[in-house]
Structure formats: structure tokens, C-alpha cells
PDB file of C-alpha atoms in Angstrom:
ATOM      1  CA  MET A  25       0.061  -0.149   0.066  1.00  0.00           C
ATOM      2  CA  ALA A  26       1.456   3.554  -0.937  1.00  0.00           C
ATOM      3  CA  ASP A  27       2.222   5.726   2.064  1.00  0.00           C
ATOM      4  CA  THR A  28       1.448   9.379   1.068  1.00  0.00           C
ATOM      5  CA  SER A  29       0.906  10.566   4.509  1.00  0.00           C
ATOM      6  CA  SER A  30       4.101  12.550   4.824  1.00  0.00           C
ATOM      7  CA  VAL A  31       4.055  14.347   1.471  1.00  0.00           C
ATOM      8  CA  GLN A  32       1.980  16.968  -0.126  1.00  0.00           C
ATOM      9  CA  PRO A  33      -0.757  15.473  -2.035  1.00  0.00           C
ATOM     10  CA  VAL A  34      -0.295  15.966  -5.780  1.00  0.00           C
ATOM     11  CA  PHE A  35      -3.199  15.780  -8.316  1.00  0.00           C
ATOM     12  CA  ARG A  36      -3.248  15.935 -12.019  1.00  0.00           C
ATOM     13  CA  PHE A  37      -5.772  16.290 -14.985  1.00  0.00           C
ATOM     14  CA  ALA A  38      -4.210  15.020 -18.127  1.00  0.00           C
ATOM     15  CA  PRO A  39      -6.245  15.570 -21.195  1.00  0.00           C
ATOM     16  CA  SER A  40      -5.308  14.847 -24.916  1.00  0.00           C
ATOM     17  CA  PRO A  41      -5.580  17.758 -27.362  1.00  0.00           C
ATOM     18  CA  ASN A  42      -7.381  15.703 -29.996  1.00  0.00           C
ATOM     19  CA  GLY A  43     -10.778  17.253 -29.610  1.00  0.00           C
ATOM     20  CA  LEU A  44     -12.921  19.544 -27.347  1.00  0.00           C
ATOM     21  CA  LEU A  45     -13.262  18.811 -23.691  1.00  0.00           C
ATOM     22  CA  HIS A  46     -16.975  17.532 -22.872  1.00  0.00           C
ATOM     23  CA  LEU A  47     -18.781  17.364 -19.539  1.00  0.00           C
ATOM     24  CA  GLY A  48     -17.077  14.147 -18.599  1.00  0.00           C
ATOM     25  CA  HIS A  49     -13.598  15.950 -18.767  1.00  0.00           C
ATOM     26  CA  ALA A  50     -15.138  18.902 -16.645  1.00  0.00           C
ATOM     27  CA  LEU A  51     -16.227  16.346 -13.911  1.00  0.00           C
ATOM     28  CA  SER A  52     -12.706  14.711 -13.718  1.00  0.00           C
ATOM     29  CA  ALA A  53     -10.978  18.013 -13.745  1.00  0.00           C
ATOM     30  CA  MET A  54     -13.189  19.559 -11.127  1.00  0.00           C
ATOM     31  CA  LEU A  55     -12.796  16.577  -8.864  1.00  0.00           C
ATOM     32  CA  ASN A  56      -8.903  16.726  -9.139  1.00  0.00           C
ATOM     33  CA  HIS A  57      -8.867  20.381  -8.484  1.00  0.00           C
ATOM     34  CA  ASP A  58     -11.350  20.259  -5.548  1.00  0.00           C
ATOM     35  CA  MET A  59      -9.576  17.349  -3.872  1.00  0.00           C
ATOM     36  CA  ALA A  60      -6.282  18.986  -4.213  1.00  0.00           C
ATOM     37  CA  LYS A  61      -7.638  22.135  -2.883  1.00  0.00           C
ATOM     38  CA  ALA A  62      -9.267  20.325   0.201  1.00  0.00           C
ATOM     39  CA  SER A  63      -6.193  18.390   1.097  1.00  0.00           C
ATOM     40  CA  GLY A  64      -3.797  21.343   0.773  1.00  0.00           C
ATOM     41  CA  GLY A  65      -2.244  19.743  -2.193  1.00  0.00           C
ATOM     42  CA  ARG A  66      -1.106  20.623  -5.677  1.00  0.00           C
ATOM     43  CA  PHE A  67      -3.065  20.611  -8.917  1.00  0.00           C
ATOM     44  CA  LEU A  68      -1.325  19.810 -11.984  1.00  0.00           C
ATOM     45  CA  LEU A  69      -2.247  19.933 -15.794  1.00  0.00           C
ATOM     46  CA  ARG A  70      -0.537  17.731 -18.201  1.00  0.00           C
ATOM     47  CA  ILE A  71      -1.013  17.825 -21.962  1.00  0.00           C
ATOM     48  CA  GLU A  72      -0.701  14.153 -23.309  1.00  0.00           C
ATOM     49  CA  ASP A  73       0.100  15.032 -26.951  1.00  0.00           C
ATOM     50  CA  ILE A  74       2.202  11.963 -27.662  1.00  0.00           C
ATOM     51  CA  ASP A  75       0.115  11.068 -30.534  1.00  0.00           C
ATOM     52  CA  ARG A  76       1.219  13.885 -32.885  1.00  0.00           C
ATOM     53  CA  THR A  77      -1.189  12.870 -35.811  1.00  0.00           C
ATOM     54  CA  ARG A  78      -4.208  13.496 -33.723  1.00  0.00           C
ATOM     55  CA  SER A  79      -3.024  16.391 -31.402  1.00  0.00           C
ATOM     56  CA  HIS A  80      -3.658  19.868 -32.581  1.00  0.00           C
ATOM     57  CA  GLN A  81      -2.677  23.361 -31.027  1.00  0.00           C
ATOM     58  CA  GLU A  82      -6.264  24.688 -31.462  1.00  0.00           C
ATOM     59  CA  PHE A  83      -7.515  21.821 -28.917  1.00  0.00           C
ATOM     60  CA  GLU A  84      -4.783  22.579 -26.506  1.00  0.00           C
ATOM     61  CA  THR A  85      -5.679  26.224 -26.406  1.00  0.00           C
ATOM     62  CA  ALA A  86      -9.241  25.319 -26.106  1.00  0.00           C
ATOM     63  CA  ILE A  87      -8.318  22.966 -22.999  1.00  0.00           C
ATOM     64  CA  PHE A  88      -6.705  26.086 -21.358  1.00  0.00           C
ATOM     65  CA  ASP A  89      -9.722  28.326 -22.139  1.00  0.00           C
ATOM     66  CA  ASP A  90     -12.307  25.786 -20.893  1.00  0.00           C
ATOM     67  CA  LEU A  91     -10.601  24.957 -17.724  1.00  0.00           C
ATOM     68  CA  ALA A  92      -9.834  28.581 -17.031  1.00  0.00           C
ATOM     69  CA  TRP A  93     -13.556  29.558 -17.682  1.00  0.00           C
ATOM     70  CA  LEU A  94     -14.523  26.713 -15.149  1.00  0.00           C
ATOM     71  CA  GLY A  95     -12.659  28.636 -12.514  1.00  0.00           C
ATOM     72  CA  LEU A  96      -9.716  26.026 -12.154  1.00  0.00           C
ATOM     73  CA  GLU A  97      -6.182  27.030 -11.311  1.00  0.00           C
ATOM     74  CA  TRP A  98      -3.212  24.781 -12.158  1.00  0.00           C
ATOM     75  CA  GLU A  99       0.659  25.102 -11.766  1.00  0.00           C
ATOM     76  CA  ARG A 100       2.904  26.337 -14.425  1.00  0.00           C
ATOM     77  CA  PRO A 101       4.610  25.339 -16.583  1.00  0.00           C
ATOM     78  CA  VAL A 102       2.351  22.759 -17.917  1.00  0.00           C
ATOM     79  CA  ARG A 103       4.117  19.363 -18.940  1.00  0.00           C
ATOM     80  CA  ARG A 104       3.630  18.256 -22.546  1.00  0.00           C
ATOM     81  CA  GLN A 105       4.416  14.657 -23.403  1.00  0.00           C
ATOM     82  CA  SER A 106       5.965  15.676 -26.681  1.00  0.00           C
ATOM     83  CA  ASP A 107       8.758  17.546 -24.910  1.00  0.00           C
ATOM     84  CA  HIS A 108       9.839  14.378 -23.099  1.00  0.00           C
ATOM     85  CA  LEU A 109       9.938  11.565 -25.356  1.00  0.00           C
ATOM     86  CA  ASP A 110      13.479  10.707 -24.120  1.00  0.00           C
ATOM     87  CA  PHE A 111      12.111   9.474 -20.787  1.00  0.00           C
ATOM     88  CA  TYR A 112       9.493   7.144 -22.453  1.00  0.00           C
ATOM     89  CA  ALA A 113      12.412   5.691 -24.648  1.00  0.00           C
ATOM     90  CA  SER A 114      14.629   5.198 -21.516  1.00  0.00           C
ATOM     91  CA  ALA A 115      11.888   3.349 -19.746  1.00  0.00           C
ATOM     92  CA  LEU A 116      11.276   1.143 -22.804  1.00  0.00           C
ATOM     93  CA  GLN A 117      14.925   0.584 -23.168  1.00  0.00           C
ATOM     94  CA  ARG A 118      15.090  -0.371 -19.349  1.00  0.00           C
ATOM     95  CA  LEU A 119      12.425  -3.135 -19.882  1.00  0.00           C
ATOM     96  CA  ASN A 120      14.137  -4.319 -23.238  1.00  0.00           C
ATOM     97  CA  ASP A 121      17.295  -4.759 -21.136  1.00  0.00           C
ATOM     98  CA  MET A 122      15.440  -6.886 -18.626  1.00  0.00           C
ATOM     99  CA  GLY A 123      14.229  -9.096 -21.600  1.00  0.00           C
ATOM    100  CA  LEU A 124      10.671  -8.141 -21.201  1.00  0.00           C
ATOM    101  CA  VAL A 125       9.666  -6.596 -24.549  1.00  0.00           C
ATOM    102  CA  TYR A 126       9.711  -7.713 -28.066  1.00  0.00           C
ATOM    103  CA  PRO A 127       9.025  -6.489 -31.704  1.00  0.00           C
ATOM    104  CA  SER A 128       5.749  -7.494 -33.100  1.00  0.00           C
ATOM    105  CA  VAL A 129       4.485  -6.950 -36.752  1.00  0.00           C
ATOM    106  CA  LEU A 130       0.972  -8.396 -37.006  1.00  0.00           C
ATOM    107  CA  SER A 131      -1.338  -5.561 -38.071  1.00  0.00           C
ATOM    108  CA  ARG A 132      -4.801  -5.320 -36.709  1.00  0.00           C
ATOM    109  CA  GLY A 133      -6.197  -6.936 -39.673  1.00  0.00           C
ATOM    110  CA  GLU A 134      -3.771  -9.862 -39.236  1.00  0.00           C
ATOM    111  CA  ILE A 135      -4.584 -10.195 -35.677  1.00  0.00           C
ATOM    112  CA  LYS A 136      -8.384 -10.102 -36.508  1.00  0.00           C
ATOM    113  CA  ALA A 137      -7.869 -12.754 -39.037  1.00  0.00           C
ATOM    114  CA  ALA A 138      -5.929 -15.026 -36.811  1.00  0.00           C
ATOM    115  CA  VAL A 139      -8.633 -14.766 -33.995  1.00  0.00           C
ATOM    116  CA  ALA A 140     -11.369 -15.517 -36.513  1.00  0.00           C
ATOM    117  CA  ALA A 141      -9.626 -18.509 -37.802  1.00  0.00           C
ATOM    118  CA  ALA A 142      -9.085 -19.743 -34.271  1.00  0.00           C
ATOM    119  CA  GLU A 143     -12.611 -19.073 -33.137  1.00  0.00           C
ATOM    120  CA  ALA A 144     -13.826 -20.822 -36.366  1.00  0.00           C
ATOM    121  CA  LYS A 145     -12.176 -24.028 -35.228  1.00  0.00           C
ATOM    122  CA  GLY A 146     -13.893 -23.748 -32.005  1.00  0.00           C
ATOM    123  CA  GLN A 147     -11.308 -22.099 -29.842  1.00  0.00           C
ATOM    124  CA  ASP A 148     -12.277 -19.542 -27.085  1.00  0.00           C
ATOM    125  CA  TRP A 149      -9.861 -16.798 -27.756  1.00  0.00           C
ATOM    126  CA  PRO A 150      -8.942 -14.509 -24.784  1.00  0.00           C
ATOM    127  CA  ARG A 151      -9.813 -10.920 -24.560  1.00  0.00           C
ATOM    128  CA  ASP A 152      -8.525  -8.170 -22.448  1.00  0.00           C
ATOM    129  CA  PRO A 153     -10.820  -6.255 -19.916  1.00  0.00           C
ATOM    130  CA  ASP A 154     -11.884  -3.917 -22.842  1.00  0.00           C
ATOM    131  CA  GLY A 155     -12.895  -6.668 -25.026  1.00  0.00           C
ATOM    132  CA  ALA A 156     -10.032  -6.694 -27.488  1.00  0.00           C
ATOM    133  CA  PRO A 157      -8.493 -10.177 -28.389  1.00  0.00           C
ATOM    134  CA  LEU A 158      -5.213 -10.626 -26.782  1.00  0.00           C
ATOM    135  CA  TYR A 159      -2.206 -10.626 -29.123  1.00  0.00           C
ATOM    136  CA  PRO A 160      -0.998 -14.150 -30.506  1.00  0.00           C
ATOM    137  CA  GLY A 161       2.348 -13.605 -29.560  1.00  0.00           C
ATOM    138  CA  ARG A 162       4.008 -15.168 -32.598  1.00  0.00           C
ATOM    139  CA  GLU A 163       7.360 -13.219 -32.101  1.00  0.00           C
ATOM    140  CA  ARG A 164       7.556 -13.781 -28.481  1.00  0.00           C
ATOM    141  CA  ASP A 165      10.146 -16.541 -28.730  1.00  0.00           C
ATOM    142  CA  LEU A 166      12.343 -15.062 -31.523  1.00  0.00           C
ATOM    143  CA  GLY A 167      16.061 -14.749 -30.746  1.00  0.00           C
ATOM    144  CA  PRO A 168      18.106 -11.593 -30.519  1.00  0.00           C
ATOM    145  CA  GLY A 169      19.058 -11.825 -34.202  1.00  0.00           C
ATOM    146  CA  ALA A 170      15.541 -12.248 -35.501  1.00  0.00           C
ATOM    147  CA  ARG A 171      14.283  -9.270 -33.414  1.00  0.00           C
ATOM    148  CA  LYS A 172      17.114  -6.950 -34.684  1.00  0.00           C
ATOM    149  CA  ASP A 173      16.025  -8.082 -38.332  1.00  0.00           C
ATOM    150  CA  ILE A 174      12.488  -6.997 -37.719  1.00  0.00           C
ATOM    151  CA  VAL A 175      13.725  -3.584 -36.295  1.00  0.00           C
ATOM    152  CA  ALA A 176      16.222  -3.042 -39.131  1.00  0.00           C
ATOM    153  CA  GLY A 177      13.905  -4.277 -41.771  1.00  0.00           C
ATOM    154  CA  GLY A 178      11.932  -1.080 -41.680  1.00  0.00           C
ATOM    155  CA  LYS A 179       8.395  -2.800 -41.451  1.00  0.00           C
ATOM    156  CA  PRO A 180       6.182  -1.148 -39.088  1.00  0.00           C
ATOM    157  CA  HIS A 181       6.056  -2.864 -35.795  1.00  0.00           C
ATOM    158  CA  ALA A 182       5.314  -2.264 -32.081  1.00  0.00           C
ATOM    159  CA  TRP A 183       7.068  -3.150 -28.975  1.00  0.00           C
ATOM    160  CA  ARG A 184       4.970  -5.363 -26.770  1.00  0.00           C
ATOM    161  CA  LEU A 185       5.409  -6.417 -23.027  1.00  0.00           C
ATOM    162  CA  ASP A 186       5.960 -10.026 -22.614  1.00  0.00           C
ATOM    163  CA  MET A 187       3.392 -10.323 -20.101  1.00  0.00           C
ATOM    164  CA  LYS A 188       4.398 -13.899 -18.797  1.00  0.00           C
ATOM    165  CA  LYS A 189       7.982 -12.858 -18.130  1.00  0.00           C
ATOM    166  CA  ALA A 190       6.894  -9.537 -16.680  1.00  0.00           C
ATOM    167  CA  VAL A 191       4.607 -10.950 -14.116  1.00  0.00           C
ATOM    168  CA  LEU A 192       7.362 -13.312 -13.136  1.00  0.00           C
ATOM    169  CA  LYS A 193       9.889 -10.524 -13.012  1.00  0.00           C
ATOM    170  CA  ALA A 194       7.629  -8.734 -10.779  1.00  0.00           C
ATOM    171  CA  GLY A 195       8.042 -11.172  -8.032  1.00  0.00           C
ATOM    172  CA  ALA A 196       5.985 -13.115  -5.542  1.00  0.00           C
ATOM    173  CA  ALA A 197       4.921 -10.225  -3.543  1.00  0.00           C
ATOM    174  CA  PRO A 198       1.143  -9.405  -4.121  1.00  0.00           C
ATOM    175  CA  LEU A 199       0.584  -6.628  -6.781  1.00  0.00           C
ATOM    176  CA  THR A 200      -2.148  -4.483  -5.235  1.00  0.00           C
ATOM    177  CA  TRP A 201      -3.389  -0.808  -5.189  1.00  0.00           C
ATOM    178  CA  GLN A 202      -5.233   1.331  -2.812  1.00  0.00           C
ATOM    179  CA  GLU A 203      -8.599   2.387  -4.407  1.00  0.00           C
ATOM    180  CA  THR A 204     -10.588   5.200  -2.687  1.00  0.00           C
ATOM    181  CA  GLY A 205     -13.109   5.472  -5.490  1.00  0.00           C
ATOM    182  CA  GLY A 206     -14.955   2.528  -6.938  1.00  0.00           C
ATOM    183  CA  GLY A 207     -14.566  -0.115  -9.735  1.00  0.00           C
ATOM    184  CA  PRO A 208     -17.417  -1.039 -12.097  1.00  0.00           C
ATOM    185  CA  ASP A 209     -18.773  -3.465  -9.360  1.00  0.00           C
ATOM    186  CA  GLY A 210     -18.219  -1.224  -6.401  1.00  0.00           C
ATOM    187  CA  GLU A 211     -14.673  -2.466  -5.795  1.00  0.00           C
ATOM    188  CA  THR A 212     -12.747  -0.329  -3.305  1.00  0.00           C
ATOM    189  CA  GLY A 213     -10.081  -0.487  -0.538  1.00  0.00           C
ATOM    190  CA  THR A 214      -7.135  -2.704  -1.375  1.00  0.00           C
ATOM    191  CA  ILE A 215      -7.501  -4.141  -4.846  1.00  0.00           C
ATOM    192  CA  THR A 216      -5.538  -7.177  -6.178  1.00  0.00           C
ATOM    193  CA  ALA A 217      -4.336  -6.460  -9.599  1.00  0.00           C
ATOM    194  CA  ASP A 218      -4.337  -8.918 -12.499  1.00  0.00           C
ATOM    195  CA  PRO A 219      -2.191  -7.601 -15.257  1.00  0.00           C
ATOM    196  CA  ALA A 220      -2.061 -10.742 -17.063  1.00  0.00           C
ATOM    197  CA  ALA A 221      -5.655 -10.171 -18.136  1.00  0.00           C
ATOM    198  CA  TRP A 222      -4.175  -7.549 -20.575  1.00  0.00           C
ATOM    199  CA  GLY A 223      -1.881  -9.994 -22.439  1.00  0.00           C
ATOM    200  CA  ASP A 224       1.126  -8.599 -24.283  1.00  0.00           C
ATOM    201  CA  VAL A 225       0.250  -5.025 -24.402  1.00  0.00           C
ATOM    202  CA  ILE A 226       1.831  -2.552 -26.914  1.00  0.00           C
ATOM    203  CA  LEU A 227       4.304  -0.113 -25.055  1.00  0.00           C
ATOM    204  CA  SER A 228       5.504   1.610 -28.288  1.00  0.00           C
ATOM    205  CA  ARG A 229       4.746   1.692 -32.037  1.00  0.00           C
ATOM    206  CA  SER A 230       6.827   2.662 -35.089  1.00  0.00           C
ATOM    207  CA  ASP A 231       4.426   5.772 -35.369  1.00  0.00           C
ATOM    208  CA  ALA A 232       4.261   6.598 -31.543  1.00  0.00           C
ATOM    209  CA  PRO A 233       7.139   6.564 -29.258  1.00  0.00           C
ATOM    210  CA  SER A 234       5.064   5.478 -26.321  1.00  0.00           C
ATOM    211  CA  SER A 235       1.732   4.092 -25.424  1.00  0.00           C
ATOM    212  CA  TYR A 236      -0.677   5.642 -23.042  1.00  0.00           C
ATOM    213  CA  HIS A 237       0.166   2.874 -20.311  1.00  0.00           C
ATOM    214  CA  LEU A 238       3.940   3.502 -20.433  1.00  0.00           C
ATOM    215  CA  SER A 239       3.903   7.212 -20.623  1.00  0.00           C
ATOM    216  CA  VAL A 240       1.222   7.733 -17.890  1.00  0.00           C
ATOM    217  CA  VAL A 241       3.301   5.760 -15.257  1.00  0.00           C
ATOM    218  CA  VAL A 242       6.404   7.578 -16.229  1.00  0.00           C
ATOM    219  CA  ASP A 243       4.811  11.017 -16.057  1.00  0.00           C
ATOM    220  CA  ASP A 244       3.013  10.450 -12.995  1.00  0.00           C
ATOM    221  CA  ALA A 245       6.280   9.428 -11.245  1.00  0.00           C
ATOM    222  CA  LEU A 246       8.387  12.346 -12.500  1.00  0.00           C
ATOM    223  CA  GLN A 247       5.751  14.777 -11.628  1.00  0.00           C
ATOM    224  CA  GLY A 248       5.231  13.349  -8.204  1.00  0.00           C
ATOM    225  CA  VAL A 249       1.695  12.390  -8.543  1.00  0.00           C
ATOM    226  CA  THR A 250       0.449  10.991  -5.348  1.00  0.00           C
ATOM    227  CA  HIS A 251      -3.191  10.626  -6.220  1.00  0.00           C
ATOM    228  CA  VAL A 252      -4.712   9.448  -9.570  1.00  0.00           C
ATOM    229  CA  VAL A 253      -8.242  10.580  -9.984  1.00  0.00           C
ATOM    230  CA  ARG A 254      -9.739   9.417 -13.372  1.00  0.00           C
ATOM    231  CA  GLY A 255     -12.939   7.796 -14.881  1.00  0.00           C
ATOM    232  CA  ARG A 256     -14.014   4.359 -14.084  1.00  0.00           C
ATOM    233  CA  ASP A 257     -13.191   3.151 -17.675  1.00  0.00           C
ATOM    234  CA  LEU A 258      -9.527   3.034 -16.636  1.00  0.00           C
ATOM    235  CA  TYR A 259     -10.092   1.089 -13.502  1.00  0.00           C
ATOM    236  CA  HIS A 260      -8.956  -2.260 -14.970  1.00  0.00           C
ATOM    237  CA  ALA A 261      -5.847  -0.633 -16.680  1.00  0.00           C
ATOM    238  CA  THR A 262      -4.520   0.077 -13.184  1.00  0.00           C
ATOM    239  CA  ALA A 263      -3.521  -3.470 -12.856  1.00  0.00           C
ATOM    240  CA  LEU A 264      -1.167  -2.945 -15.815  1.00  0.00           C
ATOM    241  CA  HIS A 265       0.171   0.214 -14.438  1.00  0.00           C
ATOM    242  CA  ARG A 266       0.884  -1.273 -11.202  1.00  0.00           C
ATOM    243  CA  LEU A 267       2.934  -3.906 -12.927  1.00  0.00           C
ATOM    244  CA  LEU A 268       4.818  -1.391 -14.793  1.00  0.00           C
ATOM    245  CA  GLN A 269       5.598   0.721 -11.842  1.00  0.00           C
ATOM    246  CA  ARG A 270       6.897  -2.147  -9.948  1.00  0.00           C
ATOM    247  CA  LEU A 271       9.145  -3.352 -12.942  1.00  0.00           C
ATOM    248  CA  LEU A 272      10.574   0.249 -13.342  1.00  0.00           C
ATOM    249  CA  ASP A 273      10.719   0.934  -9.521  1.00  0.00           C
ATOM    250  CA  LEU A 274       8.332   3.723  -9.571  1.00  0.00           C
ATOM    251  CA  PRO A 275       6.234   5.042  -6.707  1.00  0.00           C
ATOM    252  CA  GLU A 276       2.659   3.731  -6.204  1.00  0.00           C
ATOM    253  CA  PRO A 277      -0.006   6.522  -6.219  1.00  0.00           C
ATOM    254  CA  VAL A 278      -3.386   6.082  -4.511  1.00  0.00           C
ATOM    255  CA  TYR A 279      -6.212   5.589  -7.189  1.00  0.00           C
ATOM    256  CA  HIS A 280      -9.689   6.981  -7.173  1.00  0.00           C
ATOM    257  CA  HIS A 281     -11.961   5.992 -10.025  1.00  0.00           C
ATOM    258  CA  HIS A 282     -14.997   8.182 -10.456  1.00  0.00           C
ATOM    259  CA  ARG A 283     -18.278   7.569 -12.081  1.00  0.00           C
ATOM    260  CA  LEU A 284     -18.674   8.165 -15.819  1.00  0.00           C
ATOM    261  CA  LEU A 285     -21.104  10.676 -17.437  1.00  0.00           C
ATOM    262  CA  LEU A 286     -23.398   8.876 -20.100  1.00  0.00           C
ATOM    263  CA  GLY A 287     -25.020  10.436 -23.145  1.00  0.00           C
ATOM    264  CA  ALA A 288     -28.662   9.876 -24.222  1.00  0.00           C
ATOM    265  CA  ASP A 289     -27.601   6.732 -25.816  1.00  0.00           C
ATOM    266  CA  GLY A 290     -26.291   5.229 -22.781  1.00  0.00           C
ATOM    267  CA  ARG A 291     -22.548   5.231 -23.764  1.00  0.00           C
ATOM    268  CA  LYS A 292     -20.055   7.274 -21.894  1.00  0.00           C
ATOM    269  CA  LEU A 293     -19.457  10.778 -23.290  1.00  0.00           C
ATOM    270  CA  SER A 294     -16.598  10.669 -26.007  1.00  0.00           C
ATOM    271  CA  LYS A 295     -14.659  13.174 -28.203  1.00  0.00           C
ATOM    272  CA  SER A 296     -14.877  10.637 -31.065  1.00  0.00           C
ATOM    273  CA  ASN A 297     -18.720  10.813 -30.769  1.00  0.00           C
ATOM    274  CA  ARG A 298     -18.432  14.587 -30.791  1.00  0.00           C
ATOM    275  CA  ASP A 299     -20.440  14.984 -27.718  1.00  0.00           C
ATOM    276  CA  THR A 300     -21.140  18.546 -26.619  1.00  0.00           C
ATOM    277  CA  GLY A 301     -18.083  20.385 -25.657  1.00  0.00           C
ATOM    278  CA  ILE A 302     -17.837  22.673 -22.517  1.00  0.00           C
ATOM    279  CA  SER A 303     -17.432  25.658 -24.978  1.00  0.00           C
ATOM    280  CA  ALA A 304     -20.857  25.058 -26.428  1.00  0.00           C
ATOM    281  CA  PHE A 305     -22.397  25.342 -23.067  1.00  0.00           C
ATOM    282  CA  ARG A 306     -20.504  28.528 -22.432  1.00  0.00           C
ATOM    283  CA  GLU A 307     -21.542  29.939 -25.881  1.00  0.00           C
ATOM    284  CA  ALA A 308     -25.148  29.006 -25.030  1.00  0.00           C
ATOM    285  CA  GLY A 309     -24.920  31.166 -21.958  1.00  0.00           C
ATOM    286  CA  ARG A 310     -24.478  28.710 -19.306  1.00  0.00           C
ATOM    287  CA  THR A 311     -22.140  29.468 -16.247  1.00  0.00           C
ATOM    288  CA  PRO A 312     -19.551  27.406 -14.306  1.00  0.00           C
ATOM    289  CA  ALA A 313     -21.975  27.110 -11.810  1.00  0.00           C
ATOM    290  CA  ASP A 314     -24.417  25.403 -14.136  1.00  0.00           C
ATOM    291  CA  ILE A 315     -21.730  22.975 -15.406  1.00  0.00           C
ATOM    292  CA  ARG A 316     -20.902  22.153 -11.638  1.00  0.00           C
ATOM    293  CA  ALA A 317     -24.446  21.460 -10.808  1.00  0.00           C
ATOM    294  CA  LEU A 318     -24.693  19.296 -14.015  1.00  0.00           C
ATOM    295  CA  VAL A 319     -21.850  17.047 -13.287  1.00  0.00           C
ATOM    296  CA  LEU A 320     -21.293  17.132  -9.515  1.00  0.00           C
TER     297      LEU A 320
END
């Protein structure tokens, strides 16, 4: 269990500038801000712009405008992931040095075809907590020479965590986290992590220097984040994050997963669905107090 009693609490809100913030983001940002203020802690804003193909300056500007309009105050300077790619590369190299990652070349279409072929034969293909099929792991047992050939060959590839080896490397001590919010089924308190449920996850791709999972644990550690407050859709991912923290000797934050705001169709609010942005409420004459009443 993490011991944060002797340090000043540090909270963060970490949006990606790939669309306008919606009410779900407002809920998460305000919870982090309010919990930091109530505990005499710090509130940080981090821009997760590691995916340069989807990140745009106008959305980053809109993030600042929306949060300021909501009355939130954060520390400066703001950390941008794109300014710190060397830290993620170093973490990946450390895992590579431990023999815990391997290059994979199967495309999404090839993975889908392999799974379909297996299921057509009656096999029950395992899926991760988000419902995606686990990677077949065809390259997992390749030797050093074959792995170098994949990287040197120029074919698009991803670096994946060898989950079985990673779990063994993490040791026999129980892998847990302290949950002060609640999981999908109301889980709270000391939670036992099951990272193996995620299979051989991607940690880096040819077109993206780091995955969300790797960069978020590195960033939280470097920024001294003690309390991670985020949506319940990331509850199960915490098991993977705790594994990476142990492998990389990173500190363990306290986690608090909050409820999700749903749209009229029953799905969680999403940028990709173009759910109504905070700015639209502002332009319609709503006030920050109205937004607080809507989400809190």
C-alpha cells in the first residue's frame, strides 16, 4: 500500500488535445482540482500529446480556455508529453534490457484474421478487460538476431510487453493498489491487480514513441503525482500500470476512479462521438456554476 501521509498530495488532470473537452472531462478536472484544494495539495495540468497525428494546437488552446472558464487554477509550466520523449524511450529500453519486450509486426487486420480462424475451429480466444482479443504473440520467442532483423527491416512494428515474463519478474509479493473510489462493481479498498488479463500490450509503435500505459506511469512518477483521480473506464488498466510501476521501480499512487457521465444513448461521453463540448455550453449562456450542477 502506498504511504502518502508524509508528503503534500499531488493531483493531475491529463487531457489529450485531440478534440474539445466535454462534460465528462469537466467532472474529472473539477474533482482533481477540488480534492487537491481540500487536502492542501497541488493541482497539475498535463497535456498528453504523444500522438502527434491527432493532437492539434487549437484543441490545446481550447483546453486552457475551458478550464480557466470553469474557474480552475493549475501550476505552471504545463508538462507536454511531446517535450519528454526521451524519458519514455529510456523506460522502454530498461524493460528491453530486462528481456521483457519484443517487436511485433502483425497488423490489426492480421490479428483479427488469426482470431477469426481460431474461433472458427472452436477455440475460445481470450480478450482483455476492454474486449479486445489478446495478441497471438508469434514473435515472442524469437532470438536476438531475428528481433534485430525486424527492427532493421523497416516494417512497421510495435514493442510489446512479454506479459508472462513481466509478471514473473515482478516477483511473488502481491501486486495491489489502494482504491478510494470504486470500480465497475463497487470495488474499493485494497485491490488485487491482475495485469495478465491484458496480455502482451503495446508499449511503443513505429509511429508513436510510447503508449498511454507506459507514458502515464512515467509522467506520474516524474511529476510526483500521489493521487490519480480518473474515470472508471480506466479502473482495470490500473493493474497494468501497477505492474509497470513495480518493474521500473516507480512510486505507487493512491487511485480513485469516479463515475462516468453517459450520453442519451447510454454510452460514456466521447470526443470521437463529438459529444457537446464545454465551450458550447459557455456559448449557450451557461455559467461555470451550471456546469458544476450538471456534473457534480
